[in-house]
Amino acid sequence: MAGIDEIHAQAVRWIKEAGQRITQSFETILDIETKSSMNDLVTNMDKDVEHFFIERIAERFPDHIVLGEEGAGHDLEELKGVVWIIDPIDGTMNFVHQQRNFAISIGIVENGVGKIGLIYDVVHDELYHCIRGEGAFQNEKRIEPMKEAKLEESIVGLNAIWLTENKKIDKDVTAQLVREVRGTRSYGSAALELIYVATGRLNAYISMRLAPWDFAGGTIIIEELGGKVTDLKGNPIHYLKKSSLIATSPKLHEAIMERYLS
């Protein structure tokens, strides 16, 4: 099997190539479809980029498996061997409406353990990446370990939908959290919000409903920097299952869990 450095190098090369394909599409007319609802969008570029990765991976690493958001990869029941978990465009609505605030997200997992994380902010040409145990980087610059923040001084990533009536969480709980922290933000891309936590632009990110391709790449990077990622019950997240999620530094994780989620 190929070594981790080779896998990482190829992933970096391919994610940059995929980014170029996306930016070159900005002047074209997109074929836009809906999935589960009118707000759940997929474009021909989502599908094109996913196929791009599947073809490259199959050619270079034929024993590797792909789990992709658009369903062109494998159907998996367990995380055995090397699995690439790919979101070709995380933040498709932003891609369609803004041509910014989206990212390519890749988490590479071996036998259920996150080994390589990559998130590429295409428009800003910022590639965040790591190999487990070797530190994390923004392009070629090493990212410093995550720092703690007090709850009342924290900026938290939280979608406003969780402040309305919903089936996932009591809106009064999230409203109380919003009142007590310094501020909240919502960027419309879980991958970007996770990397903002990793780099200190946000202090925490909370979501009630994400899929593995939304959180795999960011989770691997955050954990490499000393952060903590769990579901809202405090359980480790599983790279094959949809999940709620809280990503932050360890002490802030404990504070939020004890005050709002226990």
PDB file of C-alpha atoms in Angstrom:
ATOM      1  CA  MET A   1       0.000   0.000   0.000  1.00  0.00           C
ATOM      2  CA  ALA A   2       1.180   3.529  -0.734  1.00  0.00           C
ATOM      3  CA  GLY A   3       2.741   5.467   2.111  1.00  0.00           C
ATOM      4  CA  ILE A   4       0.902   8.274   3.856  1.00  0.00           C
ATOM      5  CA  ASP A   5       3.235  10.957   2.478  1.00  0.00           C
ATOM      6  CA  GLU A   6       2.524   9.855  -1.071  1.00  0.00           C
ATOM      7  CA  ILE A   7      -1.228   9.787  -0.451  1.00  0.00           C
ATOM      8  CA  HIS A   8      -1.071  13.264   1.054  1.00  0.00           C
ATOM      9  CA  ALA A   9       1.000  14.629  -1.836  1.00  0.00           C
ATOM     10  CA  GLN A  10      -1.441  13.274  -4.409  1.00  0.00           C
ATOM     11  CA  ALA A  11      -4.426  14.594  -2.455  1.00  0.00           C
ATOM     12  CA  VAL A  12      -2.875  18.075  -2.348  1.00  0.00           C
ATOM     13  CA  ARG A  13      -2.183  17.987  -6.088  1.00  0.00           C
ATOM     14  CA  TRP A  14      -5.681  16.791  -6.959  1.00  0.00           C
ATOM     15  CA  ILE A  15      -7.531  19.192  -4.676  1.00  0.00           C
ATOM     16  CA  LYS A  16      -5.714  22.118  -6.307  1.00  0.00           C
ATOM     17  CA  GLU A  17      -6.589  20.785  -9.771  1.00  0.00           C
ATOM     18  CA  ALA A  18     -10.204  20.382  -8.726  1.00  0.00           C
ATOM     19  CA  GLY A  19     -10.229  23.956  -7.454  1.00  0.00           C
ATOM     20  CA  GLN A  20      -9.100  25.178 -10.860  1.00  0.00           C
ATOM     21  CA  ARG A  21     -11.949  23.274 -12.504  1.00  0.00           C
ATOM     22  CA  ILE A  22     -14.392  25.041 -10.196  1.00  0.00           C
ATOM     23  CA  THR A  23     -13.061  28.564 -10.743  1.00  0.00           C
ATOM     24  CA  GLN A  24     -13.038  28.005 -14.504  1.00  0.00           C
ATOM     25  CA  SER A  25     -16.757  27.222 -14.279  1.00  0.00           C
ATOM     26  CA  PHE A  26     -17.643  30.656 -12.885  1.00  0.00           C
ATOM     27  CA  GLU A  27     -18.395  32.040 -16.346  1.00  0.00           C
ATOM     28  CA  THR A  28     -20.529  29.074 -17.386  1.00  0.00           C
ATOM     29  CA  ILE A  29     -24.208  28.379 -16.846  1.00  0.00           C
ATOM     30  CA  LEU A  30     -24.643  25.812 -14.102  1.00  0.00           C
ATOM     31  CA  ASP A  31     -27.050  22.900 -14.247  1.00  0.00           C
ATOM     32  CA  ILE A  32     -28.695  23.189 -10.819  1.00  0.00           C
ATOM     33  CA  GLU A  33     -30.860  20.456  -9.270  1.00  0.00           C
ATOM     34  CA  THR A  34     -32.486  19.981  -5.875  1.00  0.00           C
ATOM     35  CA  LYS A  35     -32.040  16.942  -3.654  1.00  0.00           C
ATOM     36  CA  SER A  36     -33.987  16.556  -0.391  1.00  0.00           C
ATOM     37  CA  SER A  37     -35.559  20.047  -0.568  1.00  0.00           C
ATOM     38  CA  MET A  38     -35.537  23.284  -2.549  1.00  0.00           C
ATOM     39  CA  ASN A  39     -32.665  24.469  -0.341  1.00  0.00           C
ATOM     40  CA  ASP A  40     -30.576  21.311  -0.839  1.00  0.00           C
ATOM     41  CA  LEU A  41     -28.795  22.032  -4.101  1.00  0.00           C
ATOM     42  CA  VAL A  42     -26.451  20.080  -6.323  1.00  0.00           C
ATOM     43  CA  THR A  43     -24.818  21.301  -9.531  1.00  0.00           C
ATOM     44  CA  ASN A  44     -23.090  19.659 -12.444  1.00  0.00           C
ATOM     45  CA  MET A  45     -19.820  20.928 -10.918  1.00  0.00           C
ATOM     46  CA  ASP A  46     -20.445  19.017  -7.670  1.00  0.00           C
ATOM     47  CA  LYS A  47     -20.819  15.858  -9.722  1.00  0.00           C
ATOM     48  CA  ASP A  48     -17.931  16.684 -12.053  1.00  0.00           C
ATOM     49  CA  VAL A  49     -15.499  17.291  -9.181  1.00  0.00           C
ATOM     50  CA  GLU A  50     -16.567  14.125  -7.371  1.00  0.00           C
ATOM     51  CA  HIS A  51     -16.006  12.071 -10.539  1.00  0.00           C
ATOM     52  CA  PHE A  52     -12.627  13.788 -10.968  1.00  0.00           C
ATOM     53  CA  PHE A  53     -11.472  12.493  -7.581  1.00  0.00           C
ATOM     54  CA  ILE A  54     -12.951   9.033  -8.075  1.00  0.00           C
ATOM     55  CA  GLU A  55     -11.154   8.594 -11.395  1.00  0.00           C
ATOM     56  CA  ARG A  56      -7.800   9.811 -10.049  1.00  0.00           C
ATOM     57  CA  ILE A  57      -8.014   7.701  -6.901  1.00  0.00           C
ATOM     58  CA  ALA A  58      -9.033   4.560  -8.788  1.00  0.00           C
ATOM     59  CA  GLU A  59      -6.119   4.976 -11.182  1.00  0.00           C
ATOM     60  CA  ARG A  60      -3.434   5.757  -8.592  1.00  0.00           C
ATOM     61  CA  PHE A  61      -4.724   3.887  -5.527  1.00  0.00           C
ATOM     62  CA  PRO A  62      -6.999   1.104  -6.805  1.00  0.00           C
ATOM     63  CA  ASP A  63      -7.356  -0.486  -3.367  1.00  0.00           C
ATOM     64  CA  HIS A  64      -8.721   2.732  -1.813  1.00  0.00           C
ATOM     65  CA  ILE A  65     -12.434   3.371  -1.313  1.00  0.00           C
ATOM     66  CA  VAL A  66     -14.357   6.610  -1.904  1.00  0.00           C
ATOM     67  CA  LEU A  67     -17.351   7.877   0.063  1.00  0.00           C
ATOM     68  CA  GLY A  68     -18.680  10.953  -1.735  1.00  0.00           C
ATOM     69  CA  GLU A  69     -21.607  13.259  -1.053  1.00  0.00           C
ATOM     70  CA  GLU A  70     -23.103  12.896  -4.513  1.00  0.00           C
ATOM     71  CA  GLY A  71     -23.147   9.103  -4.339  1.00  0.00           C
ATOM     72  CA  ALA A  72     -20.760   8.281  -7.174  1.00  0.00           C
ATOM     73  CA  GLY A  73     -18.371   6.380  -4.886  1.00  0.00           C
ATOM     74  CA  HIS A  74     -18.830   3.147  -2.958  1.00  0.00           C
ATOM     75  CA  ASP A  75     -21.686   1.984  -0.722  1.00  0.00           C
ATOM     76  CA  LEU A  76     -20.090   1.353   2.653  1.00  0.00           C
ATOM     77  CA  GLU A  77     -21.196  -0.530   5.743  1.00  0.00           C
ATOM     78  CA  GLU A  78     -17.840  -0.315   7.541  1.00  0.00           C
ATOM     79  CA  LEU A  79     -14.667   1.745   7.402  1.00  0.00           C
ATOM     80  CA  LYS A  80     -12.209  -0.932   6.398  1.00  0.00           C
ATOM     81  CA  GLY A  81      -8.973  -0.051   4.631  1.00  0.00           C
ATOM     82  CA  VAL A  82      -8.284   3.442   3.288  1.00  0.00           C
ATOM     83  CA  VAL A  83     -11.417   5.507   2.685  1.00  0.00           C
ATOM     84  CA  TRP A  84     -11.514   8.966   1.075  1.00  0.00           C
ATOM     85  CA  ILE A  85     -14.516  10.919   2.402  1.00  0.00           C
ATOM     86  CA  ILE A  86     -15.144  13.714  -0.083  1.00  0.00           C
ATOM     87  CA  ASP A  87     -17.406  16.725  -0.333  1.00  0.00           C
ATOM     88  CA  PRO A  88     -16.664  18.134  -3.801  1.00  0.00           C
ATOM     89  CA  ILE A  89     -18.278  21.498  -3.016  1.00  0.00           C
ATOM     90  CA  ASP A  90     -19.230  22.103   0.595  1.00  0.00           C
ATOM     91  CA  GLY A  91     -21.496  25.148   0.570  1.00  0.00           C
ATOM     92  CA  THR A  92     -23.167  24.580  -2.781  1.00  0.00           C
ATOM     93  CA  MET A  93     -25.765  27.279  -2.136  1.00  0.00           C
ATOM     94  CA  ASN A  94     -22.967  29.796  -1.592  1.00  0.00           C
ATOM     95  CA  PHE A  95     -21.237  28.519  -4.735  1.00  0.00           C
ATOM     96  CA  VAL A  96     -24.425  29.074  -6.747  1.00  0.00           C
ATOM     97  CA  HIS A  97     -25.428  32.440  -5.295  1.00  0.00           C
ATOM     98  CA  GLN A  98     -22.108  34.029  -4.295  1.00  0.00           C
ATOM     99  CA  GLN A  99     -19.230  32.189  -6.009  1.00  0.00           C
ATOM    100  CA  ARG A 100     -17.447  32.291  -2.644  1.00  0.00           C
ATOM    101  CA  ASN A 101     -17.755  30.869   0.897  1.00  0.00           C
ATOM    102  CA  PHE A 102     -17.470  27.239  -0.238  1.00  0.00           C
ATOM    103  CA  ALA A 103     -14.713  24.644  -0.024  1.00  0.00           C
ATOM    104  CA  ILE A 104     -13.579  21.220  -1.130  1.00  0.00           C
ATOM    105  CA  SER A 105     -13.345  18.916   1.880  1.00  0.00           C
ATOM    106  CA  ILE A 106     -11.493  15.600   2.067  1.00  0.00           C
ATOM    107  CA  GLY A 107     -10.919  13.318   5.032  1.00  0.00           C
ATOM    108  CA  ILE A 108      -8.788  10.214   4.484  1.00  0.00           C
ATOM    109  CA  VAL A 109      -9.489   7.516   7.051  1.00  0.00           C
ATOM    110  CA  GLU A 110      -7.700   4.207   7.589  1.00  0.00           C
ATOM    111  CA  ASN A 111      -9.664   1.501   9.407  1.00  0.00           C
ATOM    112  CA  GLY A 112     -11.854   4.159  11.005  1.00  0.00           C
ATOM    113  CA  VAL A 113      -9.003   6.437  12.141  1.00  0.00           C
ATOM    114  CA  GLY A 114      -8.582   9.874  10.555  1.00  0.00           C
ATOM    115  CA  LYS A 115      -5.142  10.095   8.936  1.00  0.00           C
ATOM    116  CA  ILE A 116      -5.220  13.036   6.478  1.00  0.00           C
ATOM    117  CA  GLY A 117      -7.437  16.114   6.421  1.00  0.00           C
ATOM    118  CA  LEU A 118      -7.722  18.691   3.646  1.00  0.00           C
ATOM    119  CA  ILE A 119     -10.004  21.691   3.231  1.00  0.00           C
ATOM    120  CA  TYR A 120      -9.467  23.956   0.251  1.00  0.00           C
ATOM    121  CA  ASP A 121     -10.982  27.443   0.260  1.00  0.00           C
ATOM    122  CA  VAL A 122     -10.930  27.680  -3.512  1.00  0.00           C
ATOM    123  CA  VAL A 123     -11.648  31.386  -3.994  1.00  0.00           C
ATOM    124  CA  HIS A 124      -8.978  32.490  -1.502  1.00  0.00           C
ATOM    125  CA  ASP A 125      -6.530  29.762  -2.590  1.00  0.00           C
ATOM    126  CA  GLU A 126      -6.111  28.664   1.033  1.00  0.00           C
ATOM    127  CA  LEU A 127      -5.386  24.981   1.514  1.00  0.00           C
ATOM    128  CA  TYR A 128      -5.612  23.681   5.069  1.00  0.00           C
ATOM    129  CA  HIS A 129      -4.127  20.234   5.444  1.00  0.00           C
ATOM    130  CA  CYS A 130      -2.563  17.796   7.862  1.00  0.00           C
ATOM    131  CA  ILE A 131      -1.117  14.342   8.283  1.00  0.00           C
ATOM    132  CA  ARG A 132      -1.972  12.808  11.651  1.00  0.00           C
ATOM    133  CA  GLY A 133       0.878  13.396  14.087  1.00  0.00           C
ATOM    134  CA  GLU A 134       2.776  15.837  11.857  1.00  0.00           C
ATOM    135  CA  GLY A 135       0.977  19.127  12.503  1.00  0.00           C
ATOM    136  CA  ALA A 136      -1.452  21.119  10.379  1.00  0.00           C
ATOM    137  CA  PHE A 137      -0.741  23.795   7.786  1.00  0.00           C
ATOM    138  CA  GLN A 138      -2.374  26.675   5.921  1.00  0.00           C
ATOM    139  CA  ASN A 139      -0.695  26.323   2.546  1.00  0.00           C
ATOM    140  CA  GLU A 140       2.949  26.000   3.709  1.00  0.00           C
ATOM    141  CA  LYS A 141       2.566  27.856   7.026  1.00  0.00           C
ATOM    142  CA  ARG A 142       2.240  25.762  10.174  1.00  0.00           C
ATOM    143  CA  ILE A 143      -0.962  26.412  12.143  1.00  0.00           C
ATOM    144  CA  GLU A 144      -0.476  26.976  15.862  1.00  0.00           C
ATOM    145  CA  PRO A 145      -2.225  24.637  18.330  1.00  0.00           C
ATOM    146  CA  MET A 146      -5.736  25.712  19.279  1.00  0.00           C
ATOM    147  CA  LYS A 147      -6.087  28.148  22.157  1.00  0.00           C
ATOM    148  CA  GLU A 148      -8.740  28.210  24.855  1.00  0.00           C
ATOM    149  CA  ALA A 149     -11.296  31.006  25.127  1.00  0.00           C
ATOM    150  CA  LYS A 150     -13.765  31.972  27.832  1.00  0.00           C
ATOM    151  CA  LEU A 151     -17.384  31.264  27.000  1.00  0.00           C
ATOM    152  CA  GLU A 152     -18.405  34.914  27.272  1.00  0.00           C
ATOM    153  CA  GLU A 153     -15.568  35.950  24.936  1.00  0.00           C
ATOM    154  CA  SER A 154     -16.279  33.295  22.315  1.00  0.00           C
ATOM    155  CA  ILE A 155     -17.502  33.573  18.735  1.00  0.00           C
ATOM    156  CA  VAL A 156     -19.611  30.519  17.903  1.00  0.00           C
ATOM    157  CA  GLY A 157     -20.595  29.183  14.499  1.00  0.00           C
ATOM    158  CA  LEU A 158     -24.314  28.360  14.605  1.00  0.00           C
ATOM    159  CA  ASN A 159     -26.957  28.221  11.881  1.00  0.00           C
ATOM    160  CA  ALA A 160     -29.928  30.457  12.663  1.00  0.00           C
ATOM    161  CA  ILE A 161     -32.330  27.600  11.870  1.00  0.00           C
ATOM    162  CA  TRP A 162     -31.513  26.129  15.282  1.00  0.00           C
ATOM    163  CA  LEU A 163     -32.987  29.238  16.906  1.00  0.00           C
ATOM    164  CA  THR A 164     -36.389  28.389  15.425  1.00  0.00           C
ATOM    165  CA  GLU A 165     -38.747  25.503  16.163  1.00  0.00           C
ATOM    166  CA  ASN A 166     -37.065  22.267  15.104  1.00  0.00           C
ATOM    167  CA  LYS A 167     -36.936  18.572  15.951  1.00  0.00           C
ATOM    168  CA  LYS A 168     -33.246  18.468  16.907  1.00  0.00           C
ATOM    169  CA  ILE A 169     -32.845  20.806  19.892  1.00  0.00           C
ATOM    170  CA  ASP A 170     -34.868  23.073  22.159  1.00  0.00           C
ATOM    171  CA  LYS A 171     -34.614  26.522  20.574  1.00  0.00           C
ATOM    172  CA  ASP A 172     -34.576  28.120  24.038  1.00  0.00           C
ATOM    173  CA  VAL A 173     -31.289  26.320  24.764  1.00  0.00           C
ATOM    174  CA  THR A 174     -29.601  27.690  21.665  1.00  0.00           C
ATOM    175  CA  ALA A 175     -31.123  31.130  22.279  1.00  0.00           C
ATOM    176  CA  GLN A 176     -29.578  31.187  25.754  1.00  0.00           C
ATOM    177  CA  LEU A 177     -26.200  30.215  24.297  1.00  0.00           C
ATOM    178  CA  VAL A 178     -26.428  33.031  21.745  1.00  0.00           C
ATOM    179  CA  ARG A 179     -27.199  35.569  24.470  1.00  0.00           C
ATOM    180  CA  GLU A 180     -24.243  34.513  26.630  1.00  0.00           C
ATOM    181  CA  VAL A 181     -21.421  34.272  24.095  1.00  0.00           C
ATOM    182  CA  ARG A 182     -19.741  37.288  22.498  1.00  0.00           C
ATOM    183  CA  GLY A 183     -21.228  36.620  19.075  1.00  0.00           C
ATOM    184  CA  THR A 184     -22.374  34.053  16.528  1.00  0.00           C
ATOM    185  CA  ARG A 185     -21.676  33.583  12.845  1.00  0.00           C
ATOM    186  CA  SER A 186     -23.043  31.383  10.061  1.00  0.00           C
ATOM    187  CA  TYR A 187     -21.064  30.927   6.854  1.00  0.00           C
ATOM    188  CA  GLY A 188     -23.115  28.249   5.104  1.00  0.00           C
ATOM    189  CA  SER A 189     -20.239  25.775   4.828  1.00  0.00           C
ATOM    190  CA  ALA A 190     -19.464  23.296   7.608  1.00  0.00           C
ATOM    191  CA  ALA A 191     -15.990  22.721   6.183  1.00  0.00           C
ATOM    192  CA  LEU A 192     -15.115  26.413   6.387  1.00  0.00           C
ATOM    193  CA  GLU A 193     -16.641  26.799   9.830  1.00  0.00           C
ATOM    194  CA  LEU A 194     -14.609  23.860  11.091  1.00  0.00           C
ATOM    195  CA  ILE A 195     -11.402  25.291   9.681  1.00  0.00           C
ATOM    196  CA  TYR A 196     -12.253  28.667  11.219  1.00  0.00           C
ATOM    197  CA  VAL A 197     -12.385  26.877  14.574  1.00  0.00           C
ATOM    198  CA  ALA A 198      -9.031  25.251  13.830  1.00  0.00           C
ATOM    199  CA  THR A 199      -7.441  28.628  13.073  1.00  0.00           C
ATOM    200  CA  GLY A 200      -9.122  30.658  15.825  1.00  0.00           C
ATOM    201  CA  ARG A 201     -11.460  32.687  13.619  1.00  0.00           C
ATOM    202  CA  LEU A 202     -14.264  30.942  15.488  1.00  0.00           C
ATOM    203  CA  ASN A 203     -13.991  29.487  18.977  1.00  0.00           C
ATOM    204  CA  ALA A 204     -16.625  26.802  18.484  1.00  0.00           C
ATOM    205  CA  TYR A 205     -18.902  25.366  15.828  1.00  0.00           C
ATOM    206  CA  ILE A 206     -22.178  23.625  16.618  1.00  0.00           C
ATOM    207  CA  SER A 207     -24.509  21.800  14.259  1.00  0.00           C
ATOM    208  CA  MET A 208     -27.430  19.470  14.900  1.00  0.00           C
ATOM    209  CA  ARG A 209     -27.179  17.595  11.604  1.00  0.00           C
ATOM    210  CA  LEU A 210     -24.133  16.856   9.452  1.00  0.00           C
ATOM    211  CA  ALA A 211     -22.978  14.047   7.184  1.00  0.00           C
ATOM    212  CA  PRO A 212     -19.475  12.494   7.222  1.00  0.00           C
ATOM    213  CA  TRP A 213     -18.361  14.403   4.114  1.00  0.00           C
ATOM    214  CA  ASP A 214     -19.299  17.637   5.901  1.00  0.00           C
ATOM    215  CA  PHE A 215     -17.088  17.050   8.922  1.00  0.00           C
ATOM    216  CA  ALA A 216     -14.401  14.448   8.099  1.00  0.00           C
ATOM    217  CA  GLY A 217     -11.658  16.733   6.780  1.00  0.00           C
ATOM    218  CA  GLY A 218     -12.214  19.447   9.375  1.00  0.00           C
ATOM    219  CA  THR A 219     -12.420  17.014  12.275  1.00  0.00           C
ATOM    220  CA  ILE A 220      -9.054  15.473  11.433  1.00  0.00           C
ATOM    221  CA  ILE A 221      -7.411  18.906  11.277  1.00  0.00           C
ATOM    222  CA  ILE A 222      -9.017  20.158  14.509  1.00  0.00           C
ATOM    223  CA  GLU A 223      -7.979  17.063  16.422  1.00  0.00           C
ATOM    224  CA  GLU A 224      -4.446  17.383  15.080  1.00  0.00           C
ATOM    225  CA  LEU A 225      -4.355  20.882  16.596  1.00  0.00           C
ATOM    226  CA  GLY A 226      -5.528  19.697  20.010  1.00  0.00           C
ATOM    227  CA  GLY A 227      -9.218  20.480  19.606  1.00  0.00           C
ATOM    228  CA  LYS A 228     -12.157  18.274  20.490  1.00  0.00           C
ATOM    229  CA  VAL A 229     -14.967  17.118  18.198  1.00  0.00           C
ATOM    230  CA  THR A 230     -17.947  15.099  19.460  1.00  0.00           C
ATOM    231  CA  ASP A 231     -21.662  14.805  18.938  1.00  0.00           C
ATOM    232  CA  LEU A 232     -23.916  16.860  21.209  1.00  0.00           C
ATOM    233  CA  LYS A 233     -24.040  14.019  23.745  1.00  0.00           C
ATOM    234  CA  GLY A 234     -20.268  14.018  24.041  1.00  0.00           C
ATOM    235  CA  ASN A 235     -19.729  10.831  22.041  1.00  0.00           C
ATOM    236  CA  PRO A 236     -16.912  10.535  19.471  1.00  0.00           C
ATOM    237  CA  ILE A 237     -18.162  11.186  15.955  1.00  0.00           C
ATOM    238  CA  HIS A 238     -18.208   8.291  13.490  1.00  0.00           C
ATOM    239  CA  TYR A 239     -16.904   8.841   9.966  1.00  0.00           C
ATOM    240  CA  LEU A 240     -19.636   6.685   8.449  1.00  0.00           C
ATOM    241  CA  LYS A 241     -22.669   8.139  10.230  1.00  0.00           C
ATOM    242  CA  LYS A 242     -24.642  11.371  10.147  1.00  0.00           C
ATOM    243  CA  SER A 243     -24.320  13.220  13.420  1.00  0.00           C
ATOM    244  CA  SER A 244     -24.814  16.323  15.484  1.00  0.00           C
ATOM    245  CA  LEU A 245     -21.486  18.008  16.166  1.00  0.00           C
ATOM    246  CA  ILE A 246     -19.645  20.378  18.454  1.00  0.00           C
ATOM    247  CA  ALA A 247     -16.065  21.319  17.591  1.00  0.00           C
ATOM    248  CA  THR A 248     -13.996  23.513  19.885  1.00  0.00           C
ATOM    249  CA  SER A 249     -11.103  23.532  22.357  1.00  0.00           C
ATOM    250  CA  PRO A 250     -11.290  21.011  25.231  1.00  0.00           C
ATOM    251  CA  LYS A 251     -12.154  23.385  28.090  1.00  0.00           C
ATOM    252  CA  LEU A 252     -14.697  25.357  26.073  1.00  0.00           C
ATOM    253  CA  HIS A 253     -16.197  22.046  24.933  1.00  0.00           C
ATOM    254  CA  GLU A 254     -16.652  21.083  28.574  1.00  0.00           C
ATOM    255  CA  ALA A 255     -18.197  24.458  29.462  1.00  0.00           C
ATOM    256  CA  ILE A 256     -20.714  24.389  26.604  1.00  0.00           C
ATOM    257  CA  MET A 257     -21.639  20.776  27.249  1.00  0.00           C
ATOM    258  CA  GLU A 258     -22.189  21.321  30.985  1.00  0.00           C
ATOM    259  CA  ARG A 259     -24.157  24.560  30.674  1.00  0.00           C
ATOM    260  CA  TYR A 260     -26.318  23.895  27.635  1.00  0.00           C
ATOM    261  CA  LEU A 261     -26.218  20.320  26.419  1.00  0.00           C
ATOM    262  CA  SER A 262     -26.125  18.036  29.459  1.00  0.00           C
TER     263      SER A 262
END
